[in-house]
mmCIF file of C-alpha atoms in Angstrom:
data_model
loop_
_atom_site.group_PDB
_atom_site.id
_atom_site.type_symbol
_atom_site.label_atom_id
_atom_site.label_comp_id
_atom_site.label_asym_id
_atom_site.label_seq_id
_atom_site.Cartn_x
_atom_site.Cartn_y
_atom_site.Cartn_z
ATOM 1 C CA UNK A 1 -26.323 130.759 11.024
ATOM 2 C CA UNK A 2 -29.346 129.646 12.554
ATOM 3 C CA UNK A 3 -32.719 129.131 10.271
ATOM 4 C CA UNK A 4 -35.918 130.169 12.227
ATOM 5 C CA UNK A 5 -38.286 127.265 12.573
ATOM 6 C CA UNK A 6 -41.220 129.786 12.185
ATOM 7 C CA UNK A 7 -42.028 131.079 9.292
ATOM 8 C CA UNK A 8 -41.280 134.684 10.413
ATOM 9 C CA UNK A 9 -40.977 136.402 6.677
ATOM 10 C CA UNK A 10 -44.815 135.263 6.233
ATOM 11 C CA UNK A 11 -45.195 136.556 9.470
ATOM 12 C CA UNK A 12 -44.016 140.145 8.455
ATOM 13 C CA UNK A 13 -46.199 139.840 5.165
ATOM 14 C CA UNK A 14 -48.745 139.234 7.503
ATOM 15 C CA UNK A 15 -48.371 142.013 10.060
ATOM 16 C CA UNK A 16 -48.492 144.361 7.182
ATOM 17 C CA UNK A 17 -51.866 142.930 5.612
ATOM 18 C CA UNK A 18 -53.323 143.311 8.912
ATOM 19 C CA UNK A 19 -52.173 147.226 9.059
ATOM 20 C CA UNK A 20 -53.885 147.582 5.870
ATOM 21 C CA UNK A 21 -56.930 145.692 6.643
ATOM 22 C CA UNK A 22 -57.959 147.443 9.784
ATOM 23 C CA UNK A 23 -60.474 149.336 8.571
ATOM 24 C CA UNK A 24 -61.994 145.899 6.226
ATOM 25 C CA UNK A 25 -64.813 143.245 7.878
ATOM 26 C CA UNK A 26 -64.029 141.989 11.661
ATOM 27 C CA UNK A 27 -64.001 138.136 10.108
ATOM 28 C CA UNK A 28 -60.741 138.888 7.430
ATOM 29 C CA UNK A 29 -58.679 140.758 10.272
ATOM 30 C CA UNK A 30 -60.042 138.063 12.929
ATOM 31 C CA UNK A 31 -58.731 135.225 10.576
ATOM 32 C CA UNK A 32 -55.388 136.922 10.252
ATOM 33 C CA UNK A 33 -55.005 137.586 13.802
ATOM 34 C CA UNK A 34 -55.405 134.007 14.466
ATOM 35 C CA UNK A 35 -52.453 133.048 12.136
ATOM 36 C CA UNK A 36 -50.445 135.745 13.346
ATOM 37 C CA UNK A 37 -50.854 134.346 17.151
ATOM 38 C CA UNK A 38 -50.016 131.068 15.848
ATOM 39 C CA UNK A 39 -46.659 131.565 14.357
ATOM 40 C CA UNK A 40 -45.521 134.479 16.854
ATOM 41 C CA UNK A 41 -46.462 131.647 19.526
ATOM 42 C CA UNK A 42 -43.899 128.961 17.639
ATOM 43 C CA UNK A 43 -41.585 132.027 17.109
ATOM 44 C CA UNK A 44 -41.328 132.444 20.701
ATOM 45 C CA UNK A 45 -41.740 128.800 21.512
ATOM 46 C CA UNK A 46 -38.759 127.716 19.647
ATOM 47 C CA UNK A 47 -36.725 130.309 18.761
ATOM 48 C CA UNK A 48 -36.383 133.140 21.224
ATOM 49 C CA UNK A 49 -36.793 131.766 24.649
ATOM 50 C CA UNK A 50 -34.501 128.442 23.810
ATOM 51 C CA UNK A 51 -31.691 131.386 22.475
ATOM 52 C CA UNK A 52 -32.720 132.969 25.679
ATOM 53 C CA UNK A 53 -32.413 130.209 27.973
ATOM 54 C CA UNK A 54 -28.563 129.537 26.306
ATOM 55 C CA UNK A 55 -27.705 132.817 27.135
ATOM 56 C CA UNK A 56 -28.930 133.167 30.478
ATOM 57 C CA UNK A 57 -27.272 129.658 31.294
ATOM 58 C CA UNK A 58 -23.768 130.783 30.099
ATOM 59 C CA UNK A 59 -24.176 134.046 32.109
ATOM 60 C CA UNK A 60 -25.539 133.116 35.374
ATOM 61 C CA UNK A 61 -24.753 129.267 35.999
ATOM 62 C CA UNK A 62 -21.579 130.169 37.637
ATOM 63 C CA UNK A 63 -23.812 132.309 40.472
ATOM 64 C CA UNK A 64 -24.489 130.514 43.772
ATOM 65 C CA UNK A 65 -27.748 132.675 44.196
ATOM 66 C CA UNK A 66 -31.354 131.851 42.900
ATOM 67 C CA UNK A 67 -32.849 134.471 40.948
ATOM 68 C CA UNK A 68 -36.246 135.274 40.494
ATOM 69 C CA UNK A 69 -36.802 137.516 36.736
ATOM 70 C CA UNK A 70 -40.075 139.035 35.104
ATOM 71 C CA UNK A 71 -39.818 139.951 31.721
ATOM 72 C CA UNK A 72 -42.439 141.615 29.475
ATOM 73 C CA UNK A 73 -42.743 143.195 25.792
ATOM 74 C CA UNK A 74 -45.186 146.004 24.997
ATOM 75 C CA UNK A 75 -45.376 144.580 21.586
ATOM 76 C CA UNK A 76 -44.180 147.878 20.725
ATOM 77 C CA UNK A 77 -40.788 148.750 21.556
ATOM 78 C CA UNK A 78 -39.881 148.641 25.365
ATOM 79 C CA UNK A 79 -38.711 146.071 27.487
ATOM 80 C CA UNK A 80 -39.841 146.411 31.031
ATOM 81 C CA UNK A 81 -37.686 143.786 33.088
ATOM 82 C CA UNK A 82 -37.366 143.484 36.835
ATOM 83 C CA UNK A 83 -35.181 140.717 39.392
ATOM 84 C CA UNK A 84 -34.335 140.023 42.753
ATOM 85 C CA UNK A 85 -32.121 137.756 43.882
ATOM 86 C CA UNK A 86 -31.881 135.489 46.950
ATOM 87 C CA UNK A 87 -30.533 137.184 50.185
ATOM 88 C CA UNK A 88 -31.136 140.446 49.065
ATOM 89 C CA UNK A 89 -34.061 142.757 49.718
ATOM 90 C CA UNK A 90 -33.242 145.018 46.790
ATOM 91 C CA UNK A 91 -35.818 144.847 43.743
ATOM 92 C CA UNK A 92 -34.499 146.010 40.834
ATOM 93 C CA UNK A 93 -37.190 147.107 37.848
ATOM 94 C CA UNK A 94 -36.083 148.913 34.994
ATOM 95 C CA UNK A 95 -36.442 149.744 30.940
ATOM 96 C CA UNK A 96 -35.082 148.992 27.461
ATOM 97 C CA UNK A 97 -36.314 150.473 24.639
ATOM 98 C CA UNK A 98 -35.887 148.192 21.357
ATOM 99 C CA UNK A 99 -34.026 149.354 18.395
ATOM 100 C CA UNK A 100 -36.463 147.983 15.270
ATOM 101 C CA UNK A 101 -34.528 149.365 12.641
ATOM 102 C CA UNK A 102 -32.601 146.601 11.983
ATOM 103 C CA UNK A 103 -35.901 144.258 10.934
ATOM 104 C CA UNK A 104 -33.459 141.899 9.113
ATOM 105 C CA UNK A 105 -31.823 140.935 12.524
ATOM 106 C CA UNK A 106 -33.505 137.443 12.179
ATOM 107 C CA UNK A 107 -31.315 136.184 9.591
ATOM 108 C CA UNK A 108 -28.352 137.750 11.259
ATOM 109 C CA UNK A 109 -29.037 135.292 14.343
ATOM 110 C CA UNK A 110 -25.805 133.088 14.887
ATOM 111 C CA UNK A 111 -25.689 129.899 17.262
ATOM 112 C CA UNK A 112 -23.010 127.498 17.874
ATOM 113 C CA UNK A 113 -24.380 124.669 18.043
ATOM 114 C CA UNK A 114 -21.647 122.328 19.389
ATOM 115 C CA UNK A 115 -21.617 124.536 22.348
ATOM 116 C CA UNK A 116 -25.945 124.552 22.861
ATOM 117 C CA UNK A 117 -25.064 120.282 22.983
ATOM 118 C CA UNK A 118 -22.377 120.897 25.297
ATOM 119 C CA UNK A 119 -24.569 123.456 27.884
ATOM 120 C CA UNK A 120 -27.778 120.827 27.506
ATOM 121 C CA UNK A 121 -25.959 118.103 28.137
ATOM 122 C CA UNK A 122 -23.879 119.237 31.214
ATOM 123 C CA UNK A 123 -27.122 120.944 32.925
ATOM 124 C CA UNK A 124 -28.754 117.422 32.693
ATOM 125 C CA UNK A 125 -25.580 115.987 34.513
ATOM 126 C CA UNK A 126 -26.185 114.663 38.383
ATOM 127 C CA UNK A 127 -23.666 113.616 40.823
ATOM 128 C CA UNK A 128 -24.700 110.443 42.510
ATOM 129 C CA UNK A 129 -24.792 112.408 45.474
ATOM 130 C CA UNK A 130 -27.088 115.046 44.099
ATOM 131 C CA UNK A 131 -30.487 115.695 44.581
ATOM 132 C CA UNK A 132 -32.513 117.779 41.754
ATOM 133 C CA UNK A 133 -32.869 121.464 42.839
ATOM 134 C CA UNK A 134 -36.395 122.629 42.508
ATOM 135 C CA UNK A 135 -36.721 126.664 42.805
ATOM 136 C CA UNK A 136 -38.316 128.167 46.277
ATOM 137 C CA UNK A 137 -41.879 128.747 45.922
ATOM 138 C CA UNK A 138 -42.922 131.985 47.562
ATOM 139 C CA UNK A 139 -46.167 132.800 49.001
ATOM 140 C CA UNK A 140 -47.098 136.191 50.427
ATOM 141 C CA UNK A 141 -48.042 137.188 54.374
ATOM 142 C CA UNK A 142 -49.333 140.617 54.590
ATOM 143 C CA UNK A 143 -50.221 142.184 58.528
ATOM 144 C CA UNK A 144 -52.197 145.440 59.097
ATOM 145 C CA UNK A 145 -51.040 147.412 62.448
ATOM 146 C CA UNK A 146 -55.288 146.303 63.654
ATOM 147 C CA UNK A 147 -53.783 142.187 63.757
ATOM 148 C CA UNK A 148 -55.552 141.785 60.405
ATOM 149 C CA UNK A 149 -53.635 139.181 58.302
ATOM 150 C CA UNK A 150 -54.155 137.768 54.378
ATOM 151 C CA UNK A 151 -51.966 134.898 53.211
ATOM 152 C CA UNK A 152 -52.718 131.948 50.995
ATOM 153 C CA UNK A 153 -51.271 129.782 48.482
ATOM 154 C CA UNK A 154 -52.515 131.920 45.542
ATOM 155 C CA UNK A 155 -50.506 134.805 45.676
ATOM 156 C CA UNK A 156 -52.588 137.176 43.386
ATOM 157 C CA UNK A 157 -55.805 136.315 45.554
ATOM 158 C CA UNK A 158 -53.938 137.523 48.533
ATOM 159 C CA UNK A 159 -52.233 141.052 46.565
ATOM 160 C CA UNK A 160 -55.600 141.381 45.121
ATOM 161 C CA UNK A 161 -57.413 140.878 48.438
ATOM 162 C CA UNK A 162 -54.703 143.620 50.356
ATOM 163 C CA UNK A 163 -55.491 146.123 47.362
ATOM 164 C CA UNK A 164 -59.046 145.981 48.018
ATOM 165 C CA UNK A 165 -58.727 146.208 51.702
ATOM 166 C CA UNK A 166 -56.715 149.632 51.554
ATOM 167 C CA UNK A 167 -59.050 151.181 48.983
ATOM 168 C CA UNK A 168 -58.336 151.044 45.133
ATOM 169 C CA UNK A 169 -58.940 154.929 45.261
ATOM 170 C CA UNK A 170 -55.882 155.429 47.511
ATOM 171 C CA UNK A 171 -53.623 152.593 45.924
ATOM 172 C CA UNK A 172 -54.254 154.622 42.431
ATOM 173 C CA UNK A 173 -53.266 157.996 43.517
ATOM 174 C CA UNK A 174 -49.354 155.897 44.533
ATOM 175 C CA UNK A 175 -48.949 155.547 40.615
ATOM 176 C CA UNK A 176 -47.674 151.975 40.287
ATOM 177 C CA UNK A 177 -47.494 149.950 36.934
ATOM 178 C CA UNK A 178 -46.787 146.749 35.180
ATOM 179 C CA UNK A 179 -46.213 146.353 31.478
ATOM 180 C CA UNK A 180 -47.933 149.981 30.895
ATOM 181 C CA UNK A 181 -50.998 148.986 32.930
ATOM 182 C CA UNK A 182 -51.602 150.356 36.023
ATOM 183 C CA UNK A 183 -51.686 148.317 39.305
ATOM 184 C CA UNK A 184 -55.421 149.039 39.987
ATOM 185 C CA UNK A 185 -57.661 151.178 36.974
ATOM 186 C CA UNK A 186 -61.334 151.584 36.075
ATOM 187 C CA UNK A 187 -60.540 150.063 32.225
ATOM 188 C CA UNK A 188 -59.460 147.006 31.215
ATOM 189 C CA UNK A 189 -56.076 147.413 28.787
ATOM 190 C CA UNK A 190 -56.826 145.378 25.452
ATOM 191 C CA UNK A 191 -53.637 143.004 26.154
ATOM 192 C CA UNK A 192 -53.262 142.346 29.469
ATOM 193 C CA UNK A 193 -57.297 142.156 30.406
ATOM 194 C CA UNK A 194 -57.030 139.059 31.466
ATOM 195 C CA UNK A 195 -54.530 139.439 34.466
ATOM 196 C CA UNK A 196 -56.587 142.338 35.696
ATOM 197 C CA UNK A 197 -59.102 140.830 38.634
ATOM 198 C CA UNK A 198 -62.518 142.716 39.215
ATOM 199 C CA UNK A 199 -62.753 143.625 43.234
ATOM 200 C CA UNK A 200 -66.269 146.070 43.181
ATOM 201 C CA UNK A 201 -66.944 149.561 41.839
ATOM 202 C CA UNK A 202 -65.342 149.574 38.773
ATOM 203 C CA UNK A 203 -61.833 148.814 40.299
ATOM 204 C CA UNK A 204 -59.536 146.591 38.095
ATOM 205 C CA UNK A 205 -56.244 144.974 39.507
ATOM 206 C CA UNK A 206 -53.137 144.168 37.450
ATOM 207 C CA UNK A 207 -51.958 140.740 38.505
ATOM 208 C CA UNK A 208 -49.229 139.770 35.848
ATOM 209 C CA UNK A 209 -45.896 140.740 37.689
ATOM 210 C CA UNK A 210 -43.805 138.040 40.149
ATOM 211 C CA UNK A 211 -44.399 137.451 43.873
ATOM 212 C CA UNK A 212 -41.370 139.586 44.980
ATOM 213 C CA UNK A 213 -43.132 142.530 42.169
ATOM 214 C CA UNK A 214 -46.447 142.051 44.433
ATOM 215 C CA UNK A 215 -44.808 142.077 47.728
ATOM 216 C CA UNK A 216 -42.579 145.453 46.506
ATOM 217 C CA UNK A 217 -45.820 146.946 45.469
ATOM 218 C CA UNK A 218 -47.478 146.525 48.774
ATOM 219 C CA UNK A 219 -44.854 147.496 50.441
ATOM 220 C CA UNK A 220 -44.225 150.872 48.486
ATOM 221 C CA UNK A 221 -47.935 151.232 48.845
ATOM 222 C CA UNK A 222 -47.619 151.247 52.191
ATOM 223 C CA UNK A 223 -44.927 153.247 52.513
ATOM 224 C CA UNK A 224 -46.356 155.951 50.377
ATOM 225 C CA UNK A 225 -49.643 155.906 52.461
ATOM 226 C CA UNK A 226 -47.818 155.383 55.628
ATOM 227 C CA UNK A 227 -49.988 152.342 56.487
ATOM 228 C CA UNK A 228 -47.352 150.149 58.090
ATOM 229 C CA UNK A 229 -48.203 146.862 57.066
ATOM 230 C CA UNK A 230 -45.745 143.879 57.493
ATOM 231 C CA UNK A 231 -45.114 142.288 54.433
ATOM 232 C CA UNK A 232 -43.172 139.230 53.922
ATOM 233 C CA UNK A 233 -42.309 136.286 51.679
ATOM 234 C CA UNK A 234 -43.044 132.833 52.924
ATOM 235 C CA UNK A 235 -41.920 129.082 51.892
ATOM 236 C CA UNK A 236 -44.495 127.244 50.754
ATOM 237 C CA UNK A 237 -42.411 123.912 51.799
ATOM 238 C CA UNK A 238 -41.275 125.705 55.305
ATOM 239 C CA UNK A 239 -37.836 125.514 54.376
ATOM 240 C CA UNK A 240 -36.911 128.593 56.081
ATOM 241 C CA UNK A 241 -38.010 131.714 57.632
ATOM 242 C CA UNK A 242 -40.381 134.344 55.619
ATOM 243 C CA UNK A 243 -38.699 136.825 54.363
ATOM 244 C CA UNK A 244 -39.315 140.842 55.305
ATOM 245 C CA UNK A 245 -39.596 142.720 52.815
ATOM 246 C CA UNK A 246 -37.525 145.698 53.514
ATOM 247 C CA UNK A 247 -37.706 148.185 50.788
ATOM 248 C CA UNK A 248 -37.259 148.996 46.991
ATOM 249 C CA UNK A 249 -34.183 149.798 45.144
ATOM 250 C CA UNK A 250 -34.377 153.991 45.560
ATOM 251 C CA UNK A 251 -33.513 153.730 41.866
ATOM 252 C CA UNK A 252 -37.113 153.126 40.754
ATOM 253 C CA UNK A 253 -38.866 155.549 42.250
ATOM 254 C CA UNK A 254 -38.742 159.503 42.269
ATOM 255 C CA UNK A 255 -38.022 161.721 44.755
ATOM 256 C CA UNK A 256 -39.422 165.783 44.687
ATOM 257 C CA UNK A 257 -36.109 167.962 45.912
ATOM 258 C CA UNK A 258 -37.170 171.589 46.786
ATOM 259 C CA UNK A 259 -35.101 174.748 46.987
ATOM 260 C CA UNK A 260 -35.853 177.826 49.019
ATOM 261 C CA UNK A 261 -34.549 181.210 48.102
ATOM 262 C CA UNK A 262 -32.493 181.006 51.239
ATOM 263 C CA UNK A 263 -30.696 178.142 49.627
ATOM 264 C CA UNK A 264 -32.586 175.624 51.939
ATOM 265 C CA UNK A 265 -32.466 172.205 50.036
ATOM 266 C CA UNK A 266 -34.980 169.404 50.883
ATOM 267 C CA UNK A 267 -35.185 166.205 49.137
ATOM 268 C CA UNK A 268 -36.543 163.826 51.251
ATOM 269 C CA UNK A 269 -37.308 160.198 51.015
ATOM 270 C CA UNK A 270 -41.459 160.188 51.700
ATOM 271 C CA UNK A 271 -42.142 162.887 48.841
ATOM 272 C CA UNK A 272 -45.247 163.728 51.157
ATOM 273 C CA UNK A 273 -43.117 165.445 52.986
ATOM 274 C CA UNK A 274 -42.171 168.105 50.509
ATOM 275 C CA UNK A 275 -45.290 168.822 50.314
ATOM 276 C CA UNK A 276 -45.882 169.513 53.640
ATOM 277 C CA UNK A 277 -43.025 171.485 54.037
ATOM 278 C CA UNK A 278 -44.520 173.693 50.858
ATOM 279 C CA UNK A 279 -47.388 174.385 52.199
ATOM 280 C CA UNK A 280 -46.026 175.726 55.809
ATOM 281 C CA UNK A 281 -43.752 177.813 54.134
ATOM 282 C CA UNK A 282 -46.196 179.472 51.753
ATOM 283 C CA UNK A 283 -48.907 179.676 54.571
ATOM 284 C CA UNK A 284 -52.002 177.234 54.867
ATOM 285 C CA UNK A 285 -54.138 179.715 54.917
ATOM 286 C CA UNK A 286 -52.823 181.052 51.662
ATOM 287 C CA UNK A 287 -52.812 177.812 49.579
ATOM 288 C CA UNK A 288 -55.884 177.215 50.798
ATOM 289 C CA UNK A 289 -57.206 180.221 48.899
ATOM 290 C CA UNK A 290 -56.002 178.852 45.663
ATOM 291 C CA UNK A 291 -58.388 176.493 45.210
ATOM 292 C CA UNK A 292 -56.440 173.195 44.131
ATOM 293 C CA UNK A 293 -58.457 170.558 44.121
ATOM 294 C CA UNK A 294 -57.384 166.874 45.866
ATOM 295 C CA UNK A 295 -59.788 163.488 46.062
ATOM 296 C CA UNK A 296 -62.845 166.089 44.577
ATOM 297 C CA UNK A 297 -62.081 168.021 48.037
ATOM 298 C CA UNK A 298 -59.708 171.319 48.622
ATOM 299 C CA UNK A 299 -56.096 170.125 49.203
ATOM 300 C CA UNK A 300 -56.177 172.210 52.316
ATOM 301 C CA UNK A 301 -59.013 171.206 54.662
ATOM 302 C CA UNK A 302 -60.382 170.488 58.118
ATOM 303 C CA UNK A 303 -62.722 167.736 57.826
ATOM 304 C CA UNK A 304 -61.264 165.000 55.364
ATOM 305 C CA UNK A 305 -63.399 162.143 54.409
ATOM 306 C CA UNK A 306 -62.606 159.211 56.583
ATOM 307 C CA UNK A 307 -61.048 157.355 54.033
ATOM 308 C CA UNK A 308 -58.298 159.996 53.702
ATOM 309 C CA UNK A 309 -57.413 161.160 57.318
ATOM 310 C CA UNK A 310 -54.857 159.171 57.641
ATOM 311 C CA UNK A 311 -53.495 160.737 54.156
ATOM 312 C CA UNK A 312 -53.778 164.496 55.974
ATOM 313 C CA UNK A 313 -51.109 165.871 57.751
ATOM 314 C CA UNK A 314 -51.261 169.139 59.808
ATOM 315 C CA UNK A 315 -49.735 172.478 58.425
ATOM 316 C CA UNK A 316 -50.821 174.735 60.945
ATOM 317 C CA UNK A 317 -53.262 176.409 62.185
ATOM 318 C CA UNK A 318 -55.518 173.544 62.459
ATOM 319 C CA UNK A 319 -55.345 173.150 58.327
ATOM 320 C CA UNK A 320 -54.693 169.387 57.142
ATOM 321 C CA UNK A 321 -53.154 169.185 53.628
ATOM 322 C CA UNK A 322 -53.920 165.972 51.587
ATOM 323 C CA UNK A 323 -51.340 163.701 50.422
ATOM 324 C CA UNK A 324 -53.223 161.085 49.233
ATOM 325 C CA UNK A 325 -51.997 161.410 45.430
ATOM 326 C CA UNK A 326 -49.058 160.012 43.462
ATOM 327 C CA UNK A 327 -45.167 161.890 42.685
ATOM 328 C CA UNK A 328 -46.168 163.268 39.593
ATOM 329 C CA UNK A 329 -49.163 164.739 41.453
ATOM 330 C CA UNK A 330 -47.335 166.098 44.303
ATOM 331 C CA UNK A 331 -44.760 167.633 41.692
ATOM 332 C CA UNK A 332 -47.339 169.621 39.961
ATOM 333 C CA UNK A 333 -49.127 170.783 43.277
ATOM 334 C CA UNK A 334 -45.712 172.037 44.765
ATOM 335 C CA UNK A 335 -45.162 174.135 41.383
ATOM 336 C CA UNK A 336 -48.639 175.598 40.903
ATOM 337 C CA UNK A 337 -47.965 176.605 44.765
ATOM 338 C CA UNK A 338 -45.060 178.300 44.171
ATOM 339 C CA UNK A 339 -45.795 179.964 41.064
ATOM 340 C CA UNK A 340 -49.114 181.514 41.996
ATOM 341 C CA UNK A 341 -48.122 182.217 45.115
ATOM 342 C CA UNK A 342 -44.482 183.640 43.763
ATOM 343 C CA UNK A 343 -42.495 181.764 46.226
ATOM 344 C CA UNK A 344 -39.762 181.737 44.096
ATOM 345 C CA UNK A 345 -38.325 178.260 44.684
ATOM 346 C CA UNK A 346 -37.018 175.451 43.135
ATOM 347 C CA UNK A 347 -38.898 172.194 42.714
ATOM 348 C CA UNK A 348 -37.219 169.207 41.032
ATOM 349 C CA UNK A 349 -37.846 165.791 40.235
ATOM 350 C CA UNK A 350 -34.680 163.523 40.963
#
């Protein structure tokens, strides 16, 4: 058994003095807050990331690929983690919710600790031929189709700078997130405010995910909004060639599959195109009628603002229908379609 070297027991007395003292003066709950931080810092500090660290070295060690990881904690009870590893353009992201019934699982912590001496002392170990590894430092190189290129050494500047150059408006309605925050927002989130950069008109962006998270995002971005940027990852030391940046694992993100009433099946990748293919089947003219409202405009219209025509794609007779919104969005427009219009198909989100 391994003894904590915080003192998490008056850390759980703690927590639940602060529950009950939420509603009592600002300068009692700020005072506990402050001891709070400073014990879940050592908590974290020399308990869970060195048990972390252990594990991850017995696990992965043996691999002859770097891996780049992003963890975070909602504080609540999910896990969001993500990784991609070297030579592969797939980014995995996915989610763990926490079991915190068990609260006792601290003293139930075991560590051998003839094998942590034995793992630290044979990951010090050099060869006389051996030079230390240091991990590849990424930067990001983002081109617009116009010749337009941002890249610098600071990779948020540069995913905060591409944001802002497509329109915040737009990037919102793809539906993107890290750690519960959205990628760009109009509020700042009480825990992450400080990784979320101001760029004009209210417009927030969420900077705390990896390089590889930022370059996925853009790149889902601009496939989403059909933008075709170039996106790539590039050595900051110029040991190699950038990177493309292909694609995203499918498994993150949702696609809309639609059946007719002939049994037609669509599902396809670009979920703007299920929409599309609603709206020719039901009649432009018809959906038109219905009123449903898209970027505080008609989703069927002529004239789109001219920071959406690239979003509008025809549907006949000289209609445009606006994509410019998220899955979710698109999911909920295809079934108010069909069910005032009693098309009588199938919409599903897979």
């Amino acid at each position: 058994m391994m003894q904590s070297n915080a003192d998490t027991s008056k850390l759980k007395i703690l927590y639940e003095s602060l529950d009950q003292l939420k509603e009592s003066g600002k300068d009692v709950v700020a005072e506990i807050s402050k001891e709070i931080n400073n014990i879940e810092l050592q908590y974290l500090k020399e308990d869970v990331l060195p048990e972390l660290m252990k594990f991850l070295n017995r696990k992965i060690s043996w691999l002859r690929c770097s891996v780049d990881m992003n963890l975070q904690f909602d504080g609540e009870k999910q896990l969001d983690y993500s990784f991609c590893k070297s030579g592969s353009t797939v980014f995995i992201r996915d989610k763990y919710e926490c079991n915190r019934q068990n609260e006792d699982i601290l003293e139930e912590s075991e560590t051998d600790s003839n094998n942590l001496e034995i793992i630290a002392s044979t990951s010090n170990q050099t060869d006389a031929h051996d030079t230390p590894k240091r991990s590849k430092t990424y930067t990001l190189r983002v081109e617009f189709p116009n010749g337009k290129v941002f890249q610098g050494n600071v990779v948020s500047d540069t995913y905060v700078a591409v944001i802002k150059e497509i329109n915040p408006e737009k990037v919102d309605s793809v539906g993107l997130s890290h750690a519960g925050v959205s990628v760009v927002s109009q509020t700042l989130d009480s825990k992450y405010a400080k990784y979320q950069k101001p760029i004009g008109g209210g417009w927030y962006v969420m900077t705390n995910s990896s390089t590889k998270a930022k370059g996925f995002d853009l790149k889902t971005i601009s496939d989403e909004l059909e933008l075709e940027l170039k996106i790539s990852l590039v050595p900051l030391n110029n040991s190699e060639e950038a990177i493309p940046i292909m694609g995203t694992s499918e498994s993150e993100r949702h696609r809309i599959r639609v059946t007719f009433l002939d049994g037609r099946t669509i599902c396809p990748i670009k979920v703007l195109e299920a929409l599309v293919e609603v709206v020719k089947y039901a009649g432009a003219d018809r959906v038109r009628e219905l009123g449903i409202n898209c970027c505080a405009d008609n989703l069927i219209l002529k004239n789109p603002a001219p920071r959406y025509e690239k979003s509008c794609k025809p549907v006949g007779n000289g209609w445009l229908c606006n994509t410019c919104s998220d899955t979710i969005t698109k999911f909920n427009q295809i079934t108010e379609i069909s069910q005032k219009l009693n098309l009588g198909i199938k919409v599903e989100l897979v």
